[in-house]
Amino acid sequence: MSFASTIVKDLKYLDSHEWVKVEGNSANVGIIDHDQDHLGDVVYVKLLEVGAPVSHGSSFAAVEVLRLLVILILPFQGNWLK
């Protein structure tokens, strides 16, 4: 499967491999399947506290996999809900 075949039309993508799906006044964020497959087993995830203000380009999560820490970047601003 090529990377291009995994693009979902209702998602918006960042160059840093995160995606966002806006639904009304809220949004879901994540990382692309290609990166998930290459990261392997997740050891720990640290997210922002509920209600924390977020801004475009700031980190929203740290994902620890075996011997690697991945920082995820937000593509929007607002408040972290859950």
mmCIF file of N, CA and C in Angstrom, residues 30-77:
data_model
loop_
_atom_site.group_PDB
_atom_site.id
_atom_site.type_symbol
_atom_site.label_atom_id
_atom_site.label_comp_id
_atom_site.label_asym_id
_atom_site.label_seq_id
_atom_site.Cartn_x
_atom_site.Cartn_y
_atom_site.Cartn_z
ATOM 1 N N GLY A 30 -4.789 13.321 15.334
ATOM 2 C CA GLY A 30 -4.068 12.058 15.425
ATOM 3 C C GLY A 30 -2.848 12.087 14.533
ATOM 4 N N ILE A 31 -2.228 10.930 14.383
ATOM 5 C CA ILE A 31 -1.078 10.820 13.488
ATOM 6 C C ILE A 31 -1.428 9.839 12.374
ATOM 7 N N ILE A 32 -0.798 10.036 11.223
ATOM 8 C CA ILE A 32 -1.140 9.232 10.055
ATOM 9 C C ILE A 32 -0.786 7.760 10.276
ATOM 10 N N ASP A 33 -1.497 6.892 9.574
ATOM 11 C CA ASP A 33 -1.297 5.445 9.692
ATOM 12 C C ASP A 33 0.143 5.034 9.411
ATOM 13 N N HIS A 34 0.757 5.650 8.420
ATOM 14 C CA HIS A 34 2.141 5.315 8.059
ATOM 15 C C HIS A 34 3.069 5.476 9.268
ATOM 16 N N ASP A 35 2.935 6.595 9.989
ATOM 17 C CA ASP A 35 3.772 6.810 11.173
ATOM 18 C C ASP A 35 3.409 5.857 12.302
ATOM 19 N N GLN A 36 2.113 5.585 12.477
ATOM 20 C CA GLN A 36 1.698 4.643 13.511
ATOM 21 C C GLN A 36 2.319 3.279 13.276
ATOM 22 N N ASP A 37 2.329 2.841 12.035
ATOM 23 C CA ASP A 37 2.903 1.542 11.701
ATOM 24 C C ASP A 37 4.400 1.484 11.991
ATOM 25 N N HIS A 38 5.104 2.588 11.741
ATOM 26 C CA HIS A 38 6.553 2.613 11.929
ATOM 27 C C HIS A 38 6.980 2.861 13.374
ATOM 28 N N LEU A 39 6.109 3.451 14.191
ATOM 29 C CA LEU A 39 6.462 3.692 15.591
ATOM 30 C C LEU A 39 6.511 2.401 16.392
ATOM 31 N N GLY A 40 5.622 1.501 16.123
ATOM 32 C CA GLY A 40 5.586 0.257 16.888
ATOM 33 C C GLY A 40 4.752 0.397 18.142
ATOM 34 N N ASP A 41 5.113 -0.358 19.176
ATOM 35 C CA ASP A 41 4.342 -0.394 20.416
ATOM 36 C C ASP A 41 4.513 0.893 21.214
ATOM 37 N N VAL A 42 3.390 1.476 21.623
ATOM 38 C CA VAL A 42 3.386 2.685 22.439
ATOM 39 C C VAL A 42 3.542 2.291 23.898
ATOM 40 N N VAL A 43 4.493 2.948 24.591
ATOM 41 C CA VAL A 43 4.744 2.686 25.997
ATOM 42 C C VAL A 43 3.955 3.648 26.884
ATOM 43 N N TYR A 44 3.847 4.909 26.460
ATOM 44 C CA TYR A 44 3.236 5.945 27.291
ATOM 45 C C TYR A 44 2.767 7.087 26.401
ATOM 46 N N VAL A 45 1.627 7.701 26.749
ATOM 47 C CA VAL A 45 1.133 8.889 26.056
ATOM 48 C C VAL A 45 0.811 9.944 27.098
ATOM 49 N N LYS A 46 1.337 11.152 26.907
ATOM 50 C CA LYS A 46 1.020 12.266 27.797
ATOM 51 C C LYS A 46 0.285 13.316 26.980
ATOM 52 N N LEU A 47 -0.959 13.629 27.401
ATOM 53 C CA LEU A 47 -1.791 14.621 26.729
ATOM 54 C C LEU A 47 -1.910 15.870 27.588
ATOM 55 N N LEU A 48 -2.408 16.949 27.004
ATOM 56 C CA LEU A 48 -2.677 18.167 27.755
ATOM 57 C C LEU A 48 -3.788 17.930 28.764
ATOM 58 N N GLU A 49 -3.841 18.782 29.791
ATOM 59 C CA GLU A 49 -4.931 18.708 30.757
ATOM 60 C C GLU A 49 -6.213 19.219 30.103
ATOM 61 N N VAL A 50 -7.364 18.658 30.510
ATOM 62 C CA VAL A 50 -8.656 19.090 29.993
ATOM 63 C C VAL A 50 -8.838 20.575 30.279
ATOM 64 N N GLY A 51 -9.261 21.325 29.272
ATOM 65 C CA GLY A 51 -9.477 22.762 29.414
ATOM 66 C C GLY A 51 -8.259 23.613 29.100
ATOM 67 N N ALA A 52 -7.110 22.984 28.899
ATOM 68 C CA ALA A 52 -5.884 23.734 28.605
ATOM 69 C C ALA A 52 -6.033 24.453 27.265
ATOM 70 N N PRO A 53 -5.603 25.728 27.198
ATOM 71 C CA PRO A 53 -5.637 26.425 25.914
ATOM 72 C C PRO A 53 -4.575 25.845 24.988
ATOM 73 N N VAL A 54 -4.887 25.764 23.727
ATOM 74 C CA VAL A 54 -3.942 25.244 22.743
ATOM 75 C C VAL A 54 -3.803 26.249 21.605
ATOM 76 N N SER A 55 -2.661 26.253 20.963
ATOM 77 C CA SER A 55 -2.464 27.166 19.848
ATOM 78 C C SER A 55 -1.794 26.444 18.695
ATOM 79 N N HIS A 56 -2.011 26.981 17.521
ATOM 80 C CA HIS A 56 -1.457 26.423 16.294
ATOM 81 C C HIS A 56 0.056 26.288 16.425
ATOM 82 N N GLY A 57 0.588 25.137 16.109
ATOM 83 C CA GLY A 57 2.020 24.906 16.144
ATOM 84 C C GLY A 57 2.573 24.483 17.494
ATOM 85 N N SER A 58 1.731 24.433 18.526
ATOM 86 C CA SER A 58 2.212 23.980 19.838
ATOM 87 C C SER A 58 2.041 22.466 19.950
ATOM 88 N N SER A 59 2.775 21.869 20.878
ATOM 89 C CA SER A 59 2.648 20.420 21.054
ATOM 90 C C SER A 59 1.413 20.111 21.891
ATOM 91 N N PHE A 60 0.741 19.011 21.575
ATOM 92 C CA PHE A 60 -0.430 18.605 22.342
ATOM 93 C C PHE A 60 -0.258 17.235 22.977
ATOM 94 N N ALA A 61 0.783 16.511 22.587
ATOM 95 C CA ALA A 61 0.982 15.178 23.140
ATOM 96 C C ALA A 61 2.428 14.749 22.981
ATOM 97 N N ALA A 62 2.847 13.912 23.900
ATOM 98 C CA ALA A 62 4.140 13.247 23.789
ATOM 99 C C ALA A 62 3.852 11.748 23.802
ATOM 100 N N VAL A 63 4.340 11.053 22.803
ATOM 101 C CA VAL A 63 4.111 9.615 22.672
ATOM 102 C C VAL A 63 5.456 8.918 22.804
ATOM 103 N N GLU A 64 5.566 8.070 23.814
ATOM 104 C CA GLU A 64 6.813 7.326 24.020
ATOM 105 C C GLU A 64 6.655 5.924 23.457
ATOM 106 N N VAL A 65 7.554 5.593 22.562
ATOM 107 C CA VAL A 65 7.649 4.230 22.045
ATOM 108 C C VAL A 65 9.024 3.726 22.456
ATOM 109 N N LEU A 66 9.307 2.495 22.205
ATOM 110 C CA LEU A 66 10.578 1.938 22.637
ATOM 111 C C LEU A 66 11.746 2.823 22.210
ATOM 112 N N ARG A 67 12.429 3.421 23.177
ATOM 113 C CA ARG A 67 13.626 4.259 22.981
ATOM 114 C C ARG A 67 13.413 5.481 22.109
ATOM 115 N N LEU A 68 12.196 5.992 22.033
ATOM 116 C CA LEU A 68 11.925 7.160 21.205
ATOM 117 C C LEU A 68 10.771 7.947 21.803
ATOM 118 N N LEU A 69 10.879 9.276 21.802
ATOM 119 C CA LEU A 69 9.797 10.149 22.244
ATOM 120 C C LEU A 69 9.353 10.980 21.055
ATOM 121 N N VAL A 70 8.073 10.924 20.725
ATOM 122 C CA VAL A 70 7.514 11.646 19.588
ATOM 123 C C VAL A 70 6.628 12.762 20.115
ATOM 124 N N ILE A 71 6.874 14.001 19.676
ATOM 125 C CA ILE A 71 6.072 15.145 20.069
ATOM 126 C C ILE A 71 5.094 15.434 18.938
ATOM 127 N N LEU A 72 3.803 15.537 19.263
ATOM 128 C CA LEU A 72 2.775 15.812 18.266
ATOM 129 C C LEU A 72 2.413 17.292 18.302
ATOM 130 N N ILE A 73 2.191 17.888 17.135
ATOM 131 C CA ILE A 73 1.968 19.326 16.985
ATOM 132 C C ILE A 73 0.527 19.598 16.563
ATOM 133 N N LEU A 74 -0.066 20.662 17.131
ATOM 134 C CA LEU A 74 -1.445 21.037 16.799
ATOM 135 C C LEU A 74 -1.528 21.872 15.530
ATOM 136 N N PRO A 75 -2.526 21.590 14.706
ATOM 137 C CA PRO A 75 -2.733 22.380 13.496
ATOM 138 C C PRO A 75 -3.785 23.477 13.664
ATOM 139 N N PHE A 76 -4.180 23.796 14.899
ATOM 140 C CA PHE A 76 -5.244 24.787 15.146
ATOM 141 C C PHE A 76 -5.091 25.352 16.547
ATOM 142 N N GLN A 77 -5.977 26.272 16.917
ATOM 143 C CA GLN A 77 -5.989 26.776 18.293
ATOM 144 C C GLN A 77 -7.364 26.630 18.887
#
